[in-house]
Short mmCIF file of C-alpha atoms in Angstrom, two decimals:
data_model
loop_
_atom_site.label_atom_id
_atom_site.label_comp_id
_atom_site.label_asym_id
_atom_site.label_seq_id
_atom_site.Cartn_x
_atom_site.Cartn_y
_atom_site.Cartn_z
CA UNK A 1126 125.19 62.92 98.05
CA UNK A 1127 128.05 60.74 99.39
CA UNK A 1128 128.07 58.05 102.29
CA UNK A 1129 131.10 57.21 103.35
CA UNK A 1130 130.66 53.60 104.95
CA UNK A 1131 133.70 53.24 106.72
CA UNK A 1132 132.71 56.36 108.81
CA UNK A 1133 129.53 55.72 109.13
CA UNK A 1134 128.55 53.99 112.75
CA UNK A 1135 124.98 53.50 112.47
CA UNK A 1136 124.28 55.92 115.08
CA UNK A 1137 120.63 56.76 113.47
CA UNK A 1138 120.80 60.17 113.66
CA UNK A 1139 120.39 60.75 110.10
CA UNK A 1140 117.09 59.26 110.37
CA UNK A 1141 116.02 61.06 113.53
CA UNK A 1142 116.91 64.27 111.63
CA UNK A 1143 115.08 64.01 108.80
CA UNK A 1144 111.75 62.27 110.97
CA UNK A 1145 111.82 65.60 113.41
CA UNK A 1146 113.00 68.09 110.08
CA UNK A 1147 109.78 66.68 108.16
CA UNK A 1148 107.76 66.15 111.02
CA UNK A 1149 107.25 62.54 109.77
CA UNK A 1150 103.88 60.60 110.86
CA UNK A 1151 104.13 58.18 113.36
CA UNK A 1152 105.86 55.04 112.31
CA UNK A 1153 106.85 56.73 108.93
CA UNK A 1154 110.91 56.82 108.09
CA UNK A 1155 112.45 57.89 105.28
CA UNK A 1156 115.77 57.59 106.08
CA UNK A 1157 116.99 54.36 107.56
CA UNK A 1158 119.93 52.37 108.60
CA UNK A 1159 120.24 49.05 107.34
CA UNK A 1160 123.31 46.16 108.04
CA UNK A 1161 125.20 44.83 105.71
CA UNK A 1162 126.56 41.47 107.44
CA UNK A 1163 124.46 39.34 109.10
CA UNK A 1164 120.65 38.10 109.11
CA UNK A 1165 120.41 40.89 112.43
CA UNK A 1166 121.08 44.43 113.08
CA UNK A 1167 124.55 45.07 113.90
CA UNK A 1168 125.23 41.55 113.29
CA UNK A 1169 128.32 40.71 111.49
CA UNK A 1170 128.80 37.92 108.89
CA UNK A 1171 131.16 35.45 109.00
CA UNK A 1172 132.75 33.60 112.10
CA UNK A 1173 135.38 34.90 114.49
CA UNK A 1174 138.16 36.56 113.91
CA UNK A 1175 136.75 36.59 110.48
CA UNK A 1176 133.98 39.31 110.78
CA UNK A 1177 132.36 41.10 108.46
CA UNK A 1178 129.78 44.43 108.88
CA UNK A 1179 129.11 47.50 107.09
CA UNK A 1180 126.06 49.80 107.33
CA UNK A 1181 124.33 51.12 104.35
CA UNK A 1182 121.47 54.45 105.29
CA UNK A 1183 118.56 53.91 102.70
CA UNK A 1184 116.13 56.46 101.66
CA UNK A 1185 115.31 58.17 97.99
CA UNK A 1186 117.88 57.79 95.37
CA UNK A 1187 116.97 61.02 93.56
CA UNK A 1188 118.14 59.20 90.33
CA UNK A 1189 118.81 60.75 86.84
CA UNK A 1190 116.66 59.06 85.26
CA UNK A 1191 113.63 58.15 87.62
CA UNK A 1192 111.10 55.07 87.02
CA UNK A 1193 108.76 56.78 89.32
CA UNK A 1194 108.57 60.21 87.19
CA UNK A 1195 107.73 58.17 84.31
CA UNK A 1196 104.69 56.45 85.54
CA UNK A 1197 102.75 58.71 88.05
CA UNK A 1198 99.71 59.16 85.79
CA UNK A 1199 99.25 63.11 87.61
CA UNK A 1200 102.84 64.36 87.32
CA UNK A 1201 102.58 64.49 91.25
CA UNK A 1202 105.94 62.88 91.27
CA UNK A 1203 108.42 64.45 89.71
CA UNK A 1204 112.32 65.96 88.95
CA UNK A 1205 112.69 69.89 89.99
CA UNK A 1206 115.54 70.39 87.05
CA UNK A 1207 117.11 73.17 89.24
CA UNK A 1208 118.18 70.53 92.47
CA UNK A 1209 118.16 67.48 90.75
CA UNK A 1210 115.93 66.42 93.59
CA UNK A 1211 113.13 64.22 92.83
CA UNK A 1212 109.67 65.64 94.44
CA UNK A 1213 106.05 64.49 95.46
CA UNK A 1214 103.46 67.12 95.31
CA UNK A 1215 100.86 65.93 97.81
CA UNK A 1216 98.06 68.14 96.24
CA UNK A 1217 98.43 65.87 92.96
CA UNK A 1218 98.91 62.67 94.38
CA UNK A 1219 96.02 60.14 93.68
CA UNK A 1220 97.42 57.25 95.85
CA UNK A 1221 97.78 54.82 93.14
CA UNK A 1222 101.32 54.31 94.06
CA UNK A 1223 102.56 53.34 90.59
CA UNK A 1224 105.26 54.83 92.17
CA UNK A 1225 106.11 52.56 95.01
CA UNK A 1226 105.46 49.71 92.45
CA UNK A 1227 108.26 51.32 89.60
CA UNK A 1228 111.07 52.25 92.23
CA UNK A 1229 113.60 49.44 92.38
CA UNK A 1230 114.61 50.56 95.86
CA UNK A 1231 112.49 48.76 98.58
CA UNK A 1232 111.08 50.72 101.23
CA UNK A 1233 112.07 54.04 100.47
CA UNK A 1234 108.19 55.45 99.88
CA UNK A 1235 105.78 55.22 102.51
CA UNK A 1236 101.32 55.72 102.03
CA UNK A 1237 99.63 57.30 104.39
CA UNK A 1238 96.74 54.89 104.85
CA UNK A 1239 95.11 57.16 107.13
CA UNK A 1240 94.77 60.34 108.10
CA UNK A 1241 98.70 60.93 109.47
CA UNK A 1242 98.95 60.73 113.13
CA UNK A 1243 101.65 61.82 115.65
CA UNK A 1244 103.17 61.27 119.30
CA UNK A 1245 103.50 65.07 120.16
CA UNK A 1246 100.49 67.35 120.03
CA UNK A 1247 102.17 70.42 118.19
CA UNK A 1248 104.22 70.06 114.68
CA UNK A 1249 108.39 70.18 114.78
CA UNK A 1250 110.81 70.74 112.28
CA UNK A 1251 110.66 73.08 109.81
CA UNK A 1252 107.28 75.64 108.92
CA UNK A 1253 107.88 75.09 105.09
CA UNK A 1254 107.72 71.63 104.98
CA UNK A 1255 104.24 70.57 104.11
CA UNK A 1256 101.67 69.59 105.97
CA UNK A 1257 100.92 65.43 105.29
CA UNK A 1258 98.09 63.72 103.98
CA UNK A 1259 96.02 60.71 103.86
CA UNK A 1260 96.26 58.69 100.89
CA UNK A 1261 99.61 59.79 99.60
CA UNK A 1262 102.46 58.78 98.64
CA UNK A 1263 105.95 60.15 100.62
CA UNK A 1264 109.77 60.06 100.97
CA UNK A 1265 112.71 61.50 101.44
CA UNK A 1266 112.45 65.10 99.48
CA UNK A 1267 116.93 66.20 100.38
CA UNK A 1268 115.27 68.59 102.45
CA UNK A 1269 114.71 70.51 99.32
CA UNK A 1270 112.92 73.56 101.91
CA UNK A 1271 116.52 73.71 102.96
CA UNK A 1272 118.58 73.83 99.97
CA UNK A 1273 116.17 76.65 99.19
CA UNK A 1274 118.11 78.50 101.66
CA UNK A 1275 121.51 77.61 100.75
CA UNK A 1276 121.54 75.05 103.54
CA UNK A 1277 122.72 70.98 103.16
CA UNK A 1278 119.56 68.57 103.90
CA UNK A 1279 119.48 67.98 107.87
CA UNK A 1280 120.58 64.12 107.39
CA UNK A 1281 123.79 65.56 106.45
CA UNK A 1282 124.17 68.41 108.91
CA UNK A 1283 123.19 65.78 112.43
CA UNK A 1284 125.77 63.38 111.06
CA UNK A 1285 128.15 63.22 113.73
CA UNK A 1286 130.51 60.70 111.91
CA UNK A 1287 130.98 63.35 108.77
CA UNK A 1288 129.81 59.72 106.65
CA UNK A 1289 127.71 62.67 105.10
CA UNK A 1290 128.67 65.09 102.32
CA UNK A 1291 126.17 66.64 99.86
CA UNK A 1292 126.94 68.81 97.10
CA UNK A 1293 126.85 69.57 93.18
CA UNK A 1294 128.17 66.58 90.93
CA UNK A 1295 128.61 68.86 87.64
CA UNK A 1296 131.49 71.23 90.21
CA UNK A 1297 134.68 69.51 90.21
CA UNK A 1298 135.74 71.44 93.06
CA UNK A 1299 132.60 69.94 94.85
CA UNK A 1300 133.36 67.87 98.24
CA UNK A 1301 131.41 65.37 96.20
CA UNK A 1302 133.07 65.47 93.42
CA UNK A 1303 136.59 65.42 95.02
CA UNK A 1304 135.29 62.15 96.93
CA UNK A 1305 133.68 59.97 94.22
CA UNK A 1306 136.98 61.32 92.43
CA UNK A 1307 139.15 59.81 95.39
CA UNK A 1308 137.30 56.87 96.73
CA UNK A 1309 135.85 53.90 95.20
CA UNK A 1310 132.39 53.54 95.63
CA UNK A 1311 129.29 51.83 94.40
CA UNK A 1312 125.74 53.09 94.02
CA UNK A 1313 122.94 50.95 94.38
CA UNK A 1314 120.99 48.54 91.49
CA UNK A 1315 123.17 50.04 89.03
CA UNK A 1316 121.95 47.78 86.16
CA UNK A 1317 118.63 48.80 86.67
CA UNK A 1318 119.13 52.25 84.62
CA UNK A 1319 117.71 54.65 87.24
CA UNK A 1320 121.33 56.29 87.76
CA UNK A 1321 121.06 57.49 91.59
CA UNK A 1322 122.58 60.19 92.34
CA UNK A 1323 123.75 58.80 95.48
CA UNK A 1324 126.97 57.54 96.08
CA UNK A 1325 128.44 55.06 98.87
CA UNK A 1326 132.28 55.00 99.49
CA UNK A 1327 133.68 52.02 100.32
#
């Protein structure tokens, strides 16, 4: 995936797509928009006329080489070789969140401490997505029930700002592929070996 920050306006509706595709809990997010700038949301750095802001939209990685593969104990987390996307089987998951602890990226995994609760009485978004759990561990999954179908994840697809692209890395022909190939950009913890498979253009 690509996220092209000059286009992106931190609208949020990345986030409300996947929390209503996923029929997220209450209070869970696995998408979010974060500011680059200042110690605020939507608060630039610097002093005027010398501002500074960018937004960066944080969920899963869905790294090459993931730290959270490599220690879930139950191979409830794991890499579906086929997508590239990295996957939590709920059915496996122990809630030991070894996880959460390896993942360099802050924030991006939720636990369902309890037994998941929600604001609407009746489930939205998608009938394949499963159904949550207490005491497991979740995030962002690219919508893999979608890409099943041939369709992008739904972050991508409500992105009004086209900041969005998702496709395969190993086509050249690829809108992904043509971008990173175009634009600089810079992925996130870098050093730390995980190679995401996200990438932000700058």
């Amino acid at each position: 995936m690509t996220i092209d920050t000059k286009r992106c306006i931190a609208c949020n509706s990345c986030a409300v797509a996947c929390k209503i595709e996923n029929n997220l809990p209450n209070f869970n997010w696995w998408n979010r928009v974060m500011t680059v700038g200042g110690n605020h949301m939507d608060a630039p750095s610097g002093m005027y006329p010398n501002l500074e802001m960018y937004n960066i939209t944080l969920a899963c990685q869905h790294c090459e080489n993931p730290a959270c593969v490599k220690v879930c104990p139950v191979g409830a987390t794991y890499k579906d070789e086929e997508t590239g996307v990295v996957r939590q089987d709920y059915d496996k998951c122990i809630g030991c969140r070894m996880c959460m602890a390896a993942c360099p990226y802050t924030g991006v995994r939720s636990f369902n401490w309890e037994e998941p609760r929600y604001h609407l009485e009746f489930s939205v978004g998608d009938s394949d997505v499963p159904g949550h759990q207490k005491h497991v561990v979740e995030k962002c999954t690219m919508c893999w029930h979608r890409l099943a179908k041939g369709l992008a994840p739904a972050c991508v697809e409500a992105c009004s700002a086209r900041a969005r692209h998702f496709g395969d890395l190993n086509d050249p022909d690829s809108d992904v592929s043509r971008l990173i190939r175009e634009r600089g950009y810079q992925q996130l913890l870098p050093e730390r070996g995980t190679e995401p498979s996200v990438y932000y253009l700058v």
